[in-house]
Short mmCIF file of C-alpha atoms in Angstrom, two decimals:
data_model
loop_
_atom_site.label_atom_id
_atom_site.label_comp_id
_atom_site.label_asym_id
_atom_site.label_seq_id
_atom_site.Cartn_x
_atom_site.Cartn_y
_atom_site.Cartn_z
CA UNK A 1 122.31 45.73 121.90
CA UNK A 2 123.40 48.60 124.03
CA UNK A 3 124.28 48.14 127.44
CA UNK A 4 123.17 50.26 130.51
CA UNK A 5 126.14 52.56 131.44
CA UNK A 6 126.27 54.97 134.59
CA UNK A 7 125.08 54.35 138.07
CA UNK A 8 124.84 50.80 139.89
CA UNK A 9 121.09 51.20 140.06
CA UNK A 10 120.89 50.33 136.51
CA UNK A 11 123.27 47.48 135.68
CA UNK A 12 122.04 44.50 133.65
CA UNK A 13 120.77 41.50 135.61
CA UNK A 14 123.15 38.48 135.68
CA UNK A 15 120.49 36.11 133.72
CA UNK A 16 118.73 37.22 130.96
CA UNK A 17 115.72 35.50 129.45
CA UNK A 18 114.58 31.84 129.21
CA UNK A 19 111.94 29.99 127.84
CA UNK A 20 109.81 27.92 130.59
CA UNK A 21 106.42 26.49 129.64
CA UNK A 22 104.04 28.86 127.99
CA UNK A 23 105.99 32.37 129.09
CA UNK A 24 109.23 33.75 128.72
CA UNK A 25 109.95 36.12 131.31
CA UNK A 26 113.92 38.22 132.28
CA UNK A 27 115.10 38.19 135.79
CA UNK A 28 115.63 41.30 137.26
CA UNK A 29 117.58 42.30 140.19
CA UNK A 30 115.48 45.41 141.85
CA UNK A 31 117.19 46.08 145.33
CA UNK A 32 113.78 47.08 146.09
CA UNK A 33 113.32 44.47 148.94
CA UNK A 34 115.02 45.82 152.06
CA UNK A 35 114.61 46.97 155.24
CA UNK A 36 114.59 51.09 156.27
CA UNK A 37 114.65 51.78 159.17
CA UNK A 38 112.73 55.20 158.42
CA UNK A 39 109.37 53.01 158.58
CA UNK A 40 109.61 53.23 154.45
CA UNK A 41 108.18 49.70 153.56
CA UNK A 42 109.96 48.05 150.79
CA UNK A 43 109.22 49.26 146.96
CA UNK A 44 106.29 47.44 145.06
CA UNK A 45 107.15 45.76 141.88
CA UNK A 46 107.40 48.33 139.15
CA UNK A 47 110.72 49.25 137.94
CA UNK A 48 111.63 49.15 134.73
CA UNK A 49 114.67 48.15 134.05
CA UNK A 50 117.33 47.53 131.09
CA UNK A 51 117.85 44.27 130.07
CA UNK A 52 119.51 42.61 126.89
CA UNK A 53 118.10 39.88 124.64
CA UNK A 54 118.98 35.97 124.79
CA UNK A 55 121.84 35.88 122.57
CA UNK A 56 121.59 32.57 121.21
CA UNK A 57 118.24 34.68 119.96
CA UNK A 58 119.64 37.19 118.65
CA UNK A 59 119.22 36.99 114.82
CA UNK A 60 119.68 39.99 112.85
CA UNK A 61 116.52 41.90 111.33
CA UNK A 62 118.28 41.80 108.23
CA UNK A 63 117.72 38.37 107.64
CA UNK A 64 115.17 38.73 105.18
CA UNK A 65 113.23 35.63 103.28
CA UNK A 66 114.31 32.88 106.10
CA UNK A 67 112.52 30.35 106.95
CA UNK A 68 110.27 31.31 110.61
CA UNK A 69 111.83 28.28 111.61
CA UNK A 70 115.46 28.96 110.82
CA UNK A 71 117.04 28.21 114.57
CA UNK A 72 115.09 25.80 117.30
CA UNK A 73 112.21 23.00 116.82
CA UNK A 74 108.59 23.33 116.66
CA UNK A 75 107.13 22.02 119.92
CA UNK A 76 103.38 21.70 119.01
CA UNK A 77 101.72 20.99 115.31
CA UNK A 78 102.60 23.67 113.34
CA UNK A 79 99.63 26.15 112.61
CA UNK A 80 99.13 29.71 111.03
CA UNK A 81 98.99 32.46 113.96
CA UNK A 82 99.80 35.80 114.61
CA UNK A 83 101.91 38.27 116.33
CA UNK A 84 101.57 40.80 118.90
CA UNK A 85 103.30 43.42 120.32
CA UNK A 86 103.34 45.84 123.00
CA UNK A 87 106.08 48.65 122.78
CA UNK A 88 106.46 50.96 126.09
CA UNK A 89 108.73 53.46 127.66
CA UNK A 90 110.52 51.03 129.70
CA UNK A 91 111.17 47.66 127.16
CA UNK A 92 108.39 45.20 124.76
CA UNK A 93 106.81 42.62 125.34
CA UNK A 94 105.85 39.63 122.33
CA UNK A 95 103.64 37.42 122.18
CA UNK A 96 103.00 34.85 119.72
CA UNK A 97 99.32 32.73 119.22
CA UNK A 98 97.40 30.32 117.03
CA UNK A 99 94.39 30.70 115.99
CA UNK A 100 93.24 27.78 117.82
CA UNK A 101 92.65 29.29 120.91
CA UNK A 102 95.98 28.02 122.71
CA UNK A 103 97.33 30.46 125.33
CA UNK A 104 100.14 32.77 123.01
CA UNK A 105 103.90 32.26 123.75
CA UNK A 106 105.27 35.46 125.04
CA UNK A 107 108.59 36.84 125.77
CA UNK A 108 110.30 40.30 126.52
CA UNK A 109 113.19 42.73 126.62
CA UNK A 110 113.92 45.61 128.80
CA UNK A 111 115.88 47.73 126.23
CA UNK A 112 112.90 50.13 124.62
CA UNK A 113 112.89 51.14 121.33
CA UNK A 114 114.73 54.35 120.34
CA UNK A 115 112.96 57.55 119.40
CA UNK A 116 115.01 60.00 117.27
CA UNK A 117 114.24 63.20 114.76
CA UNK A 118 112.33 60.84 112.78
CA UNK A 119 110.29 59.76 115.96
CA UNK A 120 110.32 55.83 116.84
CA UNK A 121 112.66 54.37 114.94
CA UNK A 122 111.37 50.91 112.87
CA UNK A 123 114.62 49.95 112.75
CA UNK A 124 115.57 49.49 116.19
CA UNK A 125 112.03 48.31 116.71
CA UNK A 126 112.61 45.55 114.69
CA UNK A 127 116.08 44.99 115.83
CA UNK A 128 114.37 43.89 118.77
CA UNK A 129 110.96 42.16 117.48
CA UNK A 130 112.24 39.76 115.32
CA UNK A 131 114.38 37.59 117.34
CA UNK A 132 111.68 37.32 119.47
CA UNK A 133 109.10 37.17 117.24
CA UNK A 134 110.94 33.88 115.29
CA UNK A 135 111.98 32.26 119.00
CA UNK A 136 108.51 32.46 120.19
CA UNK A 137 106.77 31.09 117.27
CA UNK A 138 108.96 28.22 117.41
CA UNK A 139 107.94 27.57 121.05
CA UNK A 140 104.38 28.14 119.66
CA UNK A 141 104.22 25.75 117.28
CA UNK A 142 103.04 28.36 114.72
CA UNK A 143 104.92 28.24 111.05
CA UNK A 144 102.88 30.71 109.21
CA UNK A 145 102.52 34.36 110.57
CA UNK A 146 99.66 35.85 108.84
CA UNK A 147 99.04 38.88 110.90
CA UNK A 148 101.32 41.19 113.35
CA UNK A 149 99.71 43.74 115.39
CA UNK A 150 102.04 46.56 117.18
CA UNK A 151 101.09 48.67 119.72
CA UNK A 152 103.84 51.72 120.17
CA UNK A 153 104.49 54.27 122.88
CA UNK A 154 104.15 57.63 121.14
CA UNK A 155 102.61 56.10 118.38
CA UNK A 156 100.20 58.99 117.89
CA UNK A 157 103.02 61.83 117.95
CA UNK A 158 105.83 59.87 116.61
CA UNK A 159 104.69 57.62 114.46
CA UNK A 160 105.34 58.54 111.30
CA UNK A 161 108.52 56.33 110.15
CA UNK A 162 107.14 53.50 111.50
CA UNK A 163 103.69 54.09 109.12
CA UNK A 164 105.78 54.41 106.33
CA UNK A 165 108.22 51.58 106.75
CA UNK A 166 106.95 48.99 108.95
CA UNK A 167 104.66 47.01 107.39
CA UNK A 168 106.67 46.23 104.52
CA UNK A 169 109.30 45.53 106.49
CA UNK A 170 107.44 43.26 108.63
CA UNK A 171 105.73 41.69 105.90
CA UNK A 172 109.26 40.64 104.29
CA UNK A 173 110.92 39.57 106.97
CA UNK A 174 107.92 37.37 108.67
CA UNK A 175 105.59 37.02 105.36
CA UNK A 176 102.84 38.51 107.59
CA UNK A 177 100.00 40.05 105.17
CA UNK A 178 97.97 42.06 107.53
CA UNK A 179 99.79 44.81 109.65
CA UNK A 180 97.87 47.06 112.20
CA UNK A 181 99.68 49.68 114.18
CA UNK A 182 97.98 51.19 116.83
CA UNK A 183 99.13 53.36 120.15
CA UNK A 184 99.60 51.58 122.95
CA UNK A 185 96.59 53.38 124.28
CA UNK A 186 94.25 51.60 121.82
CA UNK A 187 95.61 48.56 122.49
CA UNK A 188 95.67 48.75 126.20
CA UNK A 189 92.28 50.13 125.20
CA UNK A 190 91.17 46.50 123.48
CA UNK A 191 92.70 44.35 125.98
CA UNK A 192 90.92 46.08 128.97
CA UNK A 193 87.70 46.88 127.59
CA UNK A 194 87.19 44.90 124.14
CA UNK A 195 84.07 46.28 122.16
CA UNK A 196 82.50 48.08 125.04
CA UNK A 197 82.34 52.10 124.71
CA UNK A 198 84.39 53.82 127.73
CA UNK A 199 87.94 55.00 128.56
CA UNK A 200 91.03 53.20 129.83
CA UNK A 201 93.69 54.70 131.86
CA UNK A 202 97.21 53.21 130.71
CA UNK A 203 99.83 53.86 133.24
CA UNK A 204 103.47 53.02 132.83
CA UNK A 205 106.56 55.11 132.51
CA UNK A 206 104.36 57.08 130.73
CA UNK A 207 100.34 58.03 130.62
CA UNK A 208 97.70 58.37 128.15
CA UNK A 209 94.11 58.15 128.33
CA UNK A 210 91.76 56.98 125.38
CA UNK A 211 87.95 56.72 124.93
CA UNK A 212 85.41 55.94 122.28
CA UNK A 213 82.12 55.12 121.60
CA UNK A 214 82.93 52.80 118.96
CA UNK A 215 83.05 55.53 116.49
CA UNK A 216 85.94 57.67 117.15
CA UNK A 217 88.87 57.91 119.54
CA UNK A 218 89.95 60.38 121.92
CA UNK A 219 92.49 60.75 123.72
CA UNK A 220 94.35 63.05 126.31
CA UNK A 221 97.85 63.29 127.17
CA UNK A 222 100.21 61.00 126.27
CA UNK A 223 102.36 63.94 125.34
CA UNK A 224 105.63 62.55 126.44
CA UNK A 225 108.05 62.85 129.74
CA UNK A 226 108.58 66.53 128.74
CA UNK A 227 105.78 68.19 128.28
CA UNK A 228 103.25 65.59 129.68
CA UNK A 229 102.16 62.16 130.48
CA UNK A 230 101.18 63.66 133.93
CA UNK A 231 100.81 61.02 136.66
CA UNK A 232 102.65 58.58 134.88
CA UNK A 233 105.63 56.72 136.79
CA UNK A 234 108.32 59.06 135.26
CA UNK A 235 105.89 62.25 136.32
CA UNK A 236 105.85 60.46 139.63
CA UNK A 237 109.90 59.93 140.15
CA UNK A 238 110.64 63.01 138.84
CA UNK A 239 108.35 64.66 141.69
CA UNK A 240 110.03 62.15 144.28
CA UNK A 241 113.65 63.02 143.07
CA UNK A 242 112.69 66.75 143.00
CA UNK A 243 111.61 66.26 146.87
CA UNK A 244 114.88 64.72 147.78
CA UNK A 245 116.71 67.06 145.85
CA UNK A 246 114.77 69.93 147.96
CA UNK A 247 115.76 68.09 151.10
CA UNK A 248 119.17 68.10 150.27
CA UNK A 249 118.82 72.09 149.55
CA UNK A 250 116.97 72.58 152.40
CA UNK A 251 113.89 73.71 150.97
CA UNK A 252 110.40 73.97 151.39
CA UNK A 253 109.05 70.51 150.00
CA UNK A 254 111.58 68.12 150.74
CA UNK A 255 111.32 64.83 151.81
CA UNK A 256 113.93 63.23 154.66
CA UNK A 257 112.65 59.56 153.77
CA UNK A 258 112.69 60.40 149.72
CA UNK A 259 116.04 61.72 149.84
CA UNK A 260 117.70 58.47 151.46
CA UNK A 261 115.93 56.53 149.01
CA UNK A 262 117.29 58.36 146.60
CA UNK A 263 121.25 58.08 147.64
CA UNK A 264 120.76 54.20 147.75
CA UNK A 265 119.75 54.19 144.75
CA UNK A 266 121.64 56.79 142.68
CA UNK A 267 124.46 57.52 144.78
CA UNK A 268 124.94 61.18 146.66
CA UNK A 269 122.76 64.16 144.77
CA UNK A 270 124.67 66.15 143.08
CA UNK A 271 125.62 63.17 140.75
CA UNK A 272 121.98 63.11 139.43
CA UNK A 273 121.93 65.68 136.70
CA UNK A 274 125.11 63.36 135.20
CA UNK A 275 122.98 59.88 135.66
CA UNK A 276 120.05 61.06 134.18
CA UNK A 277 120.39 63.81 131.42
CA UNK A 278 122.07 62.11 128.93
CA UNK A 279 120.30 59.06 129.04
CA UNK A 280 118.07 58.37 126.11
CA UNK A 281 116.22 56.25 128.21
CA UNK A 282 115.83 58.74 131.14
CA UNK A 283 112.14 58.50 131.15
CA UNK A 284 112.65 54.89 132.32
CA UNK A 285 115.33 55.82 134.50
CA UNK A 286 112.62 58.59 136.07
CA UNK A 287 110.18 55.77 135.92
CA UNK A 288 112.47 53.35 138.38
CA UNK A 289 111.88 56.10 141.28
CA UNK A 290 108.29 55.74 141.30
CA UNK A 291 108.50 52.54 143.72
CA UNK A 292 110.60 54.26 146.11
CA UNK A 293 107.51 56.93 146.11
CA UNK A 294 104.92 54.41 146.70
CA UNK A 295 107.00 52.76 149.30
CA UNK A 296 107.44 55.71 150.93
CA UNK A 297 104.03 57.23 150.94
CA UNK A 298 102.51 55.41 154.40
CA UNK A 299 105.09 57.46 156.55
CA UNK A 300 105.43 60.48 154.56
CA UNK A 301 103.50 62.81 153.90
CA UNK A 302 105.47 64.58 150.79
CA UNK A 303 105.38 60.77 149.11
CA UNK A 304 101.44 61.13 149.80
CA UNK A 305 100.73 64.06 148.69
CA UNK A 306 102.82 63.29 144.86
CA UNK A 307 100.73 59.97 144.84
CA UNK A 308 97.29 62.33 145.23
CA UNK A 309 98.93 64.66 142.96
CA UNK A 310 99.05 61.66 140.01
CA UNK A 311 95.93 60.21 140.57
CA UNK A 312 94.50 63.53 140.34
CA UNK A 313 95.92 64.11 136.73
CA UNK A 314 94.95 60.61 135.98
CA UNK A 315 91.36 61.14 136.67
CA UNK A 316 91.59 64.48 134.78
CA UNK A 317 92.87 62.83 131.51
CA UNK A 318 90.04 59.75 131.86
CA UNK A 319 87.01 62.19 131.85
CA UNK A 320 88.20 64.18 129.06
CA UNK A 321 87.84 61.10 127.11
CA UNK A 322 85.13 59.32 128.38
CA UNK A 323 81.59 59.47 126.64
CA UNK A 324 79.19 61.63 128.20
CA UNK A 325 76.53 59.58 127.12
CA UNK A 326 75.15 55.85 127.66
CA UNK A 327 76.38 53.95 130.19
CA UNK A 328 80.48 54.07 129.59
CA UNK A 329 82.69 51.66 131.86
CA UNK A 330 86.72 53.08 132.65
CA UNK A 331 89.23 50.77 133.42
CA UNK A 332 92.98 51.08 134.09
CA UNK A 333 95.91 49.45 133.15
CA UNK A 334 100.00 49.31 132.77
CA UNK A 335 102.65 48.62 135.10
CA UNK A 336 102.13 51.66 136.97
CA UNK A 337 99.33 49.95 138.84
CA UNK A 338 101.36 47.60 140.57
CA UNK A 339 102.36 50.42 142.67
CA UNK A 340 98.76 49.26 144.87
CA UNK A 341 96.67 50.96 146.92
CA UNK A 342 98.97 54.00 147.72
CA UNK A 343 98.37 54.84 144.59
CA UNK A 344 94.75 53.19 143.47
CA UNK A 345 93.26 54.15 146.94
CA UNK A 346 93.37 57.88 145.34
CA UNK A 347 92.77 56.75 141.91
CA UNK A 348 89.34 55.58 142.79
CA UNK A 349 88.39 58.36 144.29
CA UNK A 350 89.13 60.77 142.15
CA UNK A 351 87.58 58.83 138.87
CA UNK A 352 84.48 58.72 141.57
CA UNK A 353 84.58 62.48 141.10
CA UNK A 354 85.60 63.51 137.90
CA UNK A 355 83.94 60.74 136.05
CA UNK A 356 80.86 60.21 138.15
CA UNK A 357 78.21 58.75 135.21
CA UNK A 358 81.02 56.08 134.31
CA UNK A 359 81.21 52.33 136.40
CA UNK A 360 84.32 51.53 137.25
CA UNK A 361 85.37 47.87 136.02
CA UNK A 362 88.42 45.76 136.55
CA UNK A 363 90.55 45.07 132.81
CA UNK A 364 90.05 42.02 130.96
CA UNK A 365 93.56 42.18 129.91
CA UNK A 366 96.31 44.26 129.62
CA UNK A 367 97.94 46.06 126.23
CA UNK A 368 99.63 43.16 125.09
CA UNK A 369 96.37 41.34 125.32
CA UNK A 370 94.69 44.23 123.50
CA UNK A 371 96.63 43.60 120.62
CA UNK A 372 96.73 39.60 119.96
CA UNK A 373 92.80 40.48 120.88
CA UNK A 374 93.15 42.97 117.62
CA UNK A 375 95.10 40.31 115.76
CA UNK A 376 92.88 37.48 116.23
CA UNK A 377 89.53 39.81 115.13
CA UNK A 378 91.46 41.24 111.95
CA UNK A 379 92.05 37.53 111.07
CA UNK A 380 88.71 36.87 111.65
CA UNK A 381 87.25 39.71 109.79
CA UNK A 382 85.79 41.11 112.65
CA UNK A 383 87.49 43.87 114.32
CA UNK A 384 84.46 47.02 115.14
CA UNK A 385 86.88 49.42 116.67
CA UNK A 386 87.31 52.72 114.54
CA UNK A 387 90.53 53.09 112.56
CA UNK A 388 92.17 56.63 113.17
CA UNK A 389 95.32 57.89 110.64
CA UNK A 390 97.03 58.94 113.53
CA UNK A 391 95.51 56.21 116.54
CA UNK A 392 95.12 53.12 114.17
CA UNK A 393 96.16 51.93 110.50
CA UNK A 394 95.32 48.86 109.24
CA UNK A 395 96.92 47.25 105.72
CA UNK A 396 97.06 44.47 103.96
CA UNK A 397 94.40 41.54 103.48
CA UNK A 398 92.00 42.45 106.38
CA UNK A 399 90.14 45.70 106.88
CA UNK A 400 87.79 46.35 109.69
CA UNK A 401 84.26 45.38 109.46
CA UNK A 402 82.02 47.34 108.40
#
């Protein structure tokens, strides 16, 4: 596993993950929670972070043709299941269910998967899936994995590898005999919304917006830190580190309170370019600011105004996808959200305007939801939502109703 390297802001928490009860969750050590005496209240929860794997966990995804149960004890009856995935900008999360209807075991890392000239690399993706994957179904009680469901980050764009190698890698190292990729827009998609036509907003370190009508996708943005994903939280602490940087300058634009948020966190200015360029996870790194922004925004007016600015581009993406017709419902979703009504306030309002014909409804569930939701329907033989070369591939033993 790599290790975070650079600034203070981003060194790995003391604890990593444990397994309590039905969940296994990472500690993280924000710094978010202080005092300022610039009337900045303290950051909201969302800030992705690097974290490293349990290591008595950490079994190689080379291991090939072991047993699920290699390492650790079965805790429940052992049953068939599935497993789930959901692969973001900022980590993955895992979940693992039976088909009985028994709340999945779920656990996570903060390292996210790298993307390279062949796009997301399967490797590294399973690197980090299947020591997971095997701890979790232990905890589950589930022997037999006959399905796995992963929803990607980038999926759409840079996908390719992971169509071509992933699920028969997957299927010989977990014996799983239905795979289903999918962007972590569908999935978010299928966890908010389930079979009902409309468009969900998913908002994390990046942003993407998918619709349908149950018998094609569309989608807008999702295009990537660089030359999209507008609104997003690395859209959003790129535009607060730009402000600081403008108040260090002296220019128009800058932001006083942004700027002192920004030297606790990263250290004085001019060591930003060094902290953040190189990084291959810089869009997380981006991402981590976007707190700071919300936190910010009650007392300042530049922090506001970047907030509008995202929910404005969110809206913008939603009603490009959303039917025109019937009675469509939008919903939102990711960890962006957690950011609260700094940022939702204008959310709302904007979707009120752009998207006028659609009803605004609260999710059902979130992406990693959306794709044990996909798992357990594919098992079932009864999965209605359109499969898309590019949005959602489906192989082995179950195909989507028809």
């Amino acid at each position: 596993m790599r290790s975070a390297t650079g600034s203070r802001a981003f060194a790995q928490p003391a604890s990593t993950s444990s397994f309590n009860g039905r969940r296994a969750t990472s500690s993280h050590s924000s710094g978010h929670h202080r005092h300022h005496p610039n009337g900045c209240g303290s950051a909201p929860a969302y800030a992705p972070s690097p974290a490293t794997l349990p290591p008595s966990y950490a079994r190689s995804g080379e291991e090939e043709g072991i047993p699920l149960f290699a390492e650790g004890k079965a805790v429940h009856p052992a049953a068939p299941g599935y497993l789930a995935v959901d692969s973001g900008g900022s980590g993955l999360r895992v979940a693992v269910g039976a088909y009985d209807g028994a709340p999945p075991v779920e656990a996570r890392s903060g390292q996210p998967v790298r993307t390279g000239e062949r796009g997301i690399d399967p490797a590294h993706l399973l690197e980090l899936v299947l020591p997971l994957a095997r701890a979790v179904a232990a905890e589950a009680g589930v022997d037999e994995l006959t399905t796995a469901v992963i929803g990607a980050a980038g999926f759409a764009t840079l996908g390719d590898a992971l169509r071509a190698e992933l699920p028969d890698a997957l299927t010989r190292a977990l014996g799983v005999r239905t795979v289903a990729l999918a962007a972590d827009a569908v999935t978010a998609y299928i966890g908010a919304l389930g079979p009902r036509p409309g468009a969900v907003l998913a908002a994390g370190t990046g942003l993407i917006a998918i619709g349908t009508d149950l018998t094609t996708w569309r989608r807008a943005d999702g295009w990537g830190h660089l030359l999209g994903d507008c609104g997003g939280g690395a859209w959003i602490g790129r535009a607060g580190l730009e402000a600081a940087l403008r108040a260090f300058d002296g220019r128009a634009g800058g932001s006083g309170p942004l700027l002192e948020r920004a030297r606790e966190r990263f250290g004085q200015p001019p060591e930003l370019p060094g902290l953040i360029y190189p990084r291959p996870d810089r869009a997380a790194v981006l991402a981590s600011f976007a707190p700071e922004v919300a936190a910010c925004a009650p007392h300042d007016p530049v922090a506001t105004g970047i907030l509008r600015a995202a929910a404005r581009h969110m809206a913008e993406s939603v009603a490009a996808v959303c039917p025109r017709s019937g009675e469509p419902e939008v919903a939102w979703t990711g960890g962006l959200l957690k950011l609260g009504e700094p940022l939702l306030s204008f959310l709302r309002d904007e979707l009120a305007q752009q998207a006028p014909h659609a009803r605004q409804t609260a999710p059902q569930g979130d992406p990693l939801h959306g794709s044990s939701r996909l798992a357990a329907a594919l098992a079932a033989g009864d999965a209605i939502w359109p499969e898309d070369p590019r949005l959602l591939c489906v192989s082995g033993a179950h195909k989507r109703a028809t």
